[in-house]
């Protein structure tokens, strides 16, 4: 079973290779993947197109079926360029989950986007520069958080937003997220690291950029909840997961970051830890995109040992039992499942977890995409589409009893707040309120 | 530790959802896991029970008499199926003994349909045992037990004059062909087809959902709201039908969330009833049915998740499944269960897998009986009694899978829907009914495995 899954995922089913003993990424000369076998599995049911939030609102976007299997067939001819509509795919990865034939759609999109940026995009164009900046958010966040107040002041200035839009094509409709006065890692160092030592229960926290620079309260909640369950938390050195880079076709950037992450996470796994992420796009990257795109030592090991934070507790602890004693102070949440949680089978976990908690009322606001998709909704030319995709979610949030939103994804949270004005929390923060004194 | 539930249902189609609801009704704590998003979105939204009784070779007959690729026989001499059947229930006993309906009985079919009627609103047909005749986008008339309210005005038993409308940009639905075929099938009403331009400047290959959402939101098209603009485009054709159309059929994308309002608005402007003709995928009636069924799961307190294939299982010494291993994007997560329902689909749904070597059930490794010689898997007559169409897991009457020796293979597993052997649902028009009847029994049986 594992063998055939691997074949389907990598599209190498037609090659006479031992599925248990090869690394899909490096069997093709020149290192390029041949995903045509995957496109042969497509029987044109259009489930992917139906599930694509961008195709729903953007008439000029031909949809995942074209971007994936069709484009892979077309590009067998050497003179066929990648269609520039590939830059409109927001990398929500819903098509993967929709495809009944396990066509590796998002992998095809990622490869095509990388090739497009590499070979066809003008490196001096405004769009390239803008996408490079957006996807390297971590680089700028690291600088900004040295002087968070100044950074917040500057990014909040109308002139900054005006310049962002005019010069770079970053929408002025959105407010830049605030930088925390103290990053998660600063807090962690100051605290002296882990408060619990336990060689038998260890987790390595992949906090990602956002909970480090912008919402350290999520990272702190993660630490406190896990320590409450007796875990020793490691915080290995790490860079960006690469999600915004995949979405913008900046694969060499993503690879560089992935090398650091995999190396450090493999070391942590060697120390007996499983990897935990609080951002579902980070866990998605470590679990699915890394092994699909990069041939790195230990990359499969990392994928096998990575979990989303709440998921891990549900698997390994009696979370239900602990919560049956707990209480929340009449909190009502309007919960949105991020696309990258949905694709990991985690769309319902928060609803299930809080359903039985005394005083908590949690409502799923439906299966629509929030529309921001990381950097997609930050692009001036995509902003309106982004809000149109999110409209259904905003309506459902307004209709829900809760006035507090909940989600695992930082950019979904941004969009939820932007569309409704609600305060947004992470399930870990609610767990912290319920379980930690 | 593991994610623990009393009953785990594997498969998110109609059989899986029915089994989950059925087990939850018995008081079990139920979780449903599905490899991919539910394939209900590719289903027509019609719920059939039994529409035809195809002729089958009596068991034990000399297989060489059957025309195969190697031995072409008198293909044209094969008898036609019996039907369309007016009453699906009375015909159950005339099915082959190995048919799932014969295992669980006609009462299970009734109970399955009743569960469906309870769980899903907006459907018709529950008032009678008789099949309804619903026109399809191929111009055929399908005998079906339940149909969405949106299709109600289109029934072929109704004698009011009918106009079928298609759109020039939508090649998958040819209104004139639908009308011609209906007329050729001797329907008891006047019928004509007309193609109009959808009154909105969508791209040539616009998604069907794009049309639906434009009507849902009543988006303005050159200043006129979409519903009014569509009615205006159709109105000149009402008299294409002799006597004037009293009902108008459209391909099934008249709105999604607001479907009833869209139909009402069009009917009001046209002065005629409006109905939908079910389409191939992506199917709005299928998507709407998926929403309702998953809403019913939620209301019943069933946990569910999609995008997570079951890749392995752990059994105790007696073959009881203790844990399923679920692949969550690279990590294997254990799911503990007292009982498991396997409803992963058939050959098309990939719940049954075949290659040159053989036929197998890939999730738990249940035995799938089939001839060793693959030339015996099919016959030349494309519409004939294809052996492969009946391939699947054989069970006892409690739907427990049987191994090659005829003994129960996994005592705490129940099998439902297209994963079962013995039904040729495409020829019988029985796919939904088999899912409902066996899903109901499998769910009830699985719940009974849970220690009180």
Coordinates of C-alpha atoms in Angstrom, one line a residue, chain B residues 184-414:
Chain B
X184 CA -38.5 8.8 -29.3
X185 CA -39.1 7.1 -26.0
X186 CA -42.8 7.7 -26.4
X187 CA -43.2 10.0 -23.3
X188 CA -46.8 11.0 -22.9
X189 CA -46.2 14.7 -23.5
X190 CA -45.2 17.2 -26.1
X191 CA -41.5 18.1 -25.8
X192 CA -39.1 20.4 -27.7
X193 CA -35.5 21.6 -27.1
X194 CA -34.0 25.0 -27.5
X195 CA -30.5 26.4 -27.2
X196 CA -30.1 29.9 -25.8
X197 CA -27.1 32.0 -25.0
X198 CA -26.6 32.3 -21.3
X199 CA -27.0 36.0 -20.7
X200 CA -23.6 36.7 -19.2
X201 CA -20.2 37.2 -20.7
X202 CA -18.4 34.2 -19.1
X203 CA -15.4 32.7 -20.7
X204 CA -16.1 30.0 -23.3
X205 CA -15.3 27.1 -21.0
X206 CA -16.8 28.7 -17.8
X207 CA -17.3 26.4 -14.9
X208 CA -20.8 25.2 -14.3
X209 CA -20.5 26.4 -10.7
X210 CA -19.9 29.9 -12.2
X211 CA -23.4 29.9 -13.7
X212 CA -24.9 28.5 -10.5
X213 CA -23.4 31.2 -8.4
X214 CA -24.3 34.0 -10.8
X215 CA -27.9 32.9 -10.4
X216 CA -27.5 32.4 -6.6
X217 CA -26.4 35.9 -6.2
X218 CA -28.7 37.2 -9.0
X219 CA -25.6 39.0 -10.3
X220 CA -26.4 41.8 -12.8
X221 CA -25.8 41.0 -16.4
X222 CA -25.5 44.2 -18.4
X223 CA -27.8 45.9 -15.9
X224 CA -30.4 43.1 -15.7
X225 CA -30.2 40.7 -12.7
X226 CA -29.2 37.2 -13.9
X227 CA -32.5 35.5 -13.1
X228 CA -34.5 38.0 -15.1
X229 CA -32.1 38.0 -17.9
X230 CA -32.2 34.2 -18.2
X231 CA -36.0 34.2 -18.2
X232 CA -36.0 36.8 -20.9
X233 CA -33.7 34.6 -23.1
X234 CA -36.0 31.6 -22.6
X235 CA -39.4 33.2 -22.9
X236 CA -39.5 33.4 -26.8
X237 CA -39.1 29.6 -26.9
X238 CA -42.0 28.7 -24.8
X239 CA -44.1 28.3 -27.8
X240 CA -41.6 26.0 -29.5
X241 CA -43.6 23.2 -27.9
X242 CA -47.0 22.4 -29.3
X243 CA -49.6 23.9 -26.9
X244 CA -47.0 26.1 -25.2
X245 CA -44.6 24.8 -22.5
X246 CA -46.1 24.4 -19.1
X247 CA -42.8 23.3 -17.6
X248 CA -39.2 24.2 -18.5
X249 CA -36.2 22.0 -17.8
X250 CA -32.6 23.3 -17.5
X251 CA -29.3 21.6 -16.9
X252 CA -28.9 21.2 -13.2
X253 CA -27.1 24.4 -12.2
X254 CA -30.0 26.6 -11.2
X255 CA -28.3 28.0 -8.1
X256 CA -26.5 26.3 -5.2
X257 CA -27.4 27.7 -1.8
X258 CA -30.4 29.6 -3.3
X259 CA -31.6 26.9 -5.7
X260 CA -35.2 27.0 -4.6
X261 CA -35.4 30.8 -4.9
X262 CA -33.8 30.7 -8.3
X263 CA -36.3 28.2 -9.6
X264 CA -39.2 30.1 -8.1
X265 CA -38.1 33.4 -9.7
X266 CA -37.7 31.8 -13.1
X267 CA -41.1 30.0 -12.8
X268 CA -42.7 33.2 -11.9
X269 CA -41.4 35.1 -14.9
X270 CA -42.0 32.3 -17.3
X271 CA -45.4 31.4 -16.1
X272 CA -44.3 27.7 -16.2
X273 CA -42.9 25.2 -13.7
X274 CA -39.2 25.0 -13.7
X275 CA -37.1 21.9 -13.1
X276 CA -33.5 20.7 -13.4
X277 CA -32.2 17.8 -15.4
X278 CA -29.4 16.0 -13.5
X279 CA -26.0 16.5 -15.1
X280 CA -22.7 14.6 -15.1
X281 CA -19.9 15.9 -12.9
X282 CA -19.5 18.4 -11.5
X283 CA -23.0 17.9 -10.3
X284 CA -24.8 20.6 -8.4
X285 CA -27.5 18.2 -7.2
X286 CA -24.7 15.9 -6.0
X287 CA -23.0 18.8 -4.2
X288 CA -26.2 19.8 -2.5
X289 CA -26.8 16.2 -1.5
X290 CA -23.3 16.0 0.0
X291 CA -24.0 19.1 2.0
X292 CA -27.2 17.7 3.4
X293 CA -25.7 14.3 4.2
X294 CA -22.7 15.8 6.0
X295 CA -25.0 18.2 7.8
X296 CA -26.9 15.1 9.0
X297 CA -23.6 13.6 10.2
X298 CA -22.9 16.7 12.1
X299 CA -26.4 16.8 13.7
X300 CA -26.0 13.2 14.7
X301 CA -22.7 14.0 16.5
X302 CA -20.6 11.8 14.0
X303 CA -17.0 12.9 13.7
X304 CA -15.7 12.9 10.2
X305 CA -12.6 13.8 8.2
X306 CA -11.6 13.7 4.6
X307 CA -8.3 13.6 2.8
X308 CA -7.0 10.7 5.0
X309 CA -6.5 7.3 3.5
X310 CA -6.5 4.2 5.7
X311 CA -3.2 2.5 4.8
X312 CA -2.9 -0.4 7.2
X313 CA -4.5 -2.2 10.1
X314 CA -3.6 -4.0 13.2
X315 CA -5.5 -7.1 14.3
X316 CA -5.6 -9.3 17.3
X317 CA -5.0 -13.1 17.2
X318 CA -8.6 -13.8 16.2
X319 CA -8.6 -11.4 13.2
X320 CA -10.4 -8.6 15.0
X321 CA -9.3 -5.2 13.8
X322 CA -8.0 -3.2 16.8
X323 CA -6.6 -0.2 15.0
X324 CA -6.6 1.3 11.6
X325 CA -3.5 3.3 10.5
X326 CA -4.5 6.5 8.7
X327 CA -2.0 8.4 6.5
X328 CA -2.3 12.1 7.4
X329 CA -0.2 13.7 4.8
X330 CA 2.9 11.7 5.5
X331 CA 2.4 10.7 9.2
X332 CA 0.7 7.5 10.1
X333 CA -1.9 8.0 12.8
X334 CA -3.5 5.1 14.7
X335 CA -7.3 5.0 14.9
X336 CA -8.7 2.6 17.5
X337 CA -12.1 1.1 16.9
X338 CA -14.3 -1.7 18.3
X339 CA -15.9 -2.2 14.9
X340 CA -15.2 -1.1 11.3
X341 CA -17.4 -0.5 8.4
X342 CA -15.7 -0.8 5.0
X343 CA -17.5 1.4 2.4
X344 CA -14.7 2.4 0.1
X345 CA -16.5 1.9 -3.2
X346 CA -16.1 -0.5 -6.0
X347 CA -13.9 -0.6 -9.1
X348 CA -14.7 2.9 -10.1
X349 CA -14.4 4.3 -6.6
X350 CA -11.1 2.5 -6.1
X351 CA -12.4 0.5 -3.2
X352 CA -11.7 -2.6 -5.4
X353 CA -8.4 -2.6 -7.3
X354 CA -7.5 -4.8 -10.2
X355 CA -4.4 -5.4 -12.4
X356 CA -3.3 -8.2 -14.6
X357 CA -2.4 -10.3 -11.6
X358 CA -5.7 -10.2 -9.8
X359 CA -8.5 -8.3 -8.1
X360 CA -8.1 -7.2 -4.5
X361 CA -9.6 -5.0 -1.8
X362 CA -6.7 -2.7 -1.0
X363 CA -7.5 -1.2 2.4
X364 CA -8.0 -4.2 4.7
X365 CA -7.0 -6.9 2.2
X366 CA -10.5 -8.6 2.3
X367 CA -10.8 -11.5 -0.1
X368 CA -12.3 -10.7 -3.5
X369 CA -13.4 -13.9 -5.4
X370 CA -12.7 -13.8 -9.1
X371 CA -11.8 -16.2 -11.9
X372 CA -8.0 -16.8 -12.1
X373 CA -8.1 -16.5 -15.8
X374 CA -8.7 -12.8 -16.6
X375 CA -10.3 -13.6 -19.9
X376 CA -13.2 -14.8 -17.7
X377 CA -13.6 -11.4 -16.1
X378 CA -15.5 -9.9 -19.0
X379 CA -17.7 -10.7 -22.0
X380 CA -17.6 -9.1 -25.4
X381 CA -21.1 -7.6 -25.3
X382 CA -20.4 -4.2 -23.8
X383 CA -23.9 -4.0 -22.3
X384 CA -24.0 -7.7 -21.3
X385 CA -23.6 -9.4 -18.0
X386 CA -20.0 -8.4 -17.2
X387 CA -18.5 -10.5 -14.5
X388 CA -16.2 -7.7 -13.4
X389 CA -19.2 -5.5 -12.6
X390 CA -20.1 -7.9 -9.8
X391 CA -16.6 -8.2 -8.4
X392 CA -16.3 -7.3 -4.7
X393 CA -16.1 -8.6 -1.2
X394 CA -18.4 -11.5 -0.5
X395 CA -20.0 -11.5 3.0
X396 CA -22.4 -13.4 5.1
X397 CA -25.9 -12.0 5.8
X398 CA -24.5 -9.9 8.6
X399 CA -22.2 -8.3 6.0
X400 CA -19.0 -9.8 7.6
X401 CA -16.3 -10.4 4.9
X402 CA -15.6 -14.0 3.9
X403 CA -12.2 -15.2 3.2
X404 CA -11.2 -17.7 0.5
X405 CA -12.2 -20.6 2.7
X406 CA -15.7 -19.2 3.2
X407 CA -15.0 -18.3 6.9
X408 CA -15.4 -14.8 8.3
X409 CA -12.2 -13.0 7.7
X410 CA -12.5 -10.1 10.1
X411 CA -15.2 -10.6 12.7
X412 CA -15.6 -7.0 13.6
X413 CA -15.8 -5.6 10.1
X414 CA -18.9 -5.0 8.1

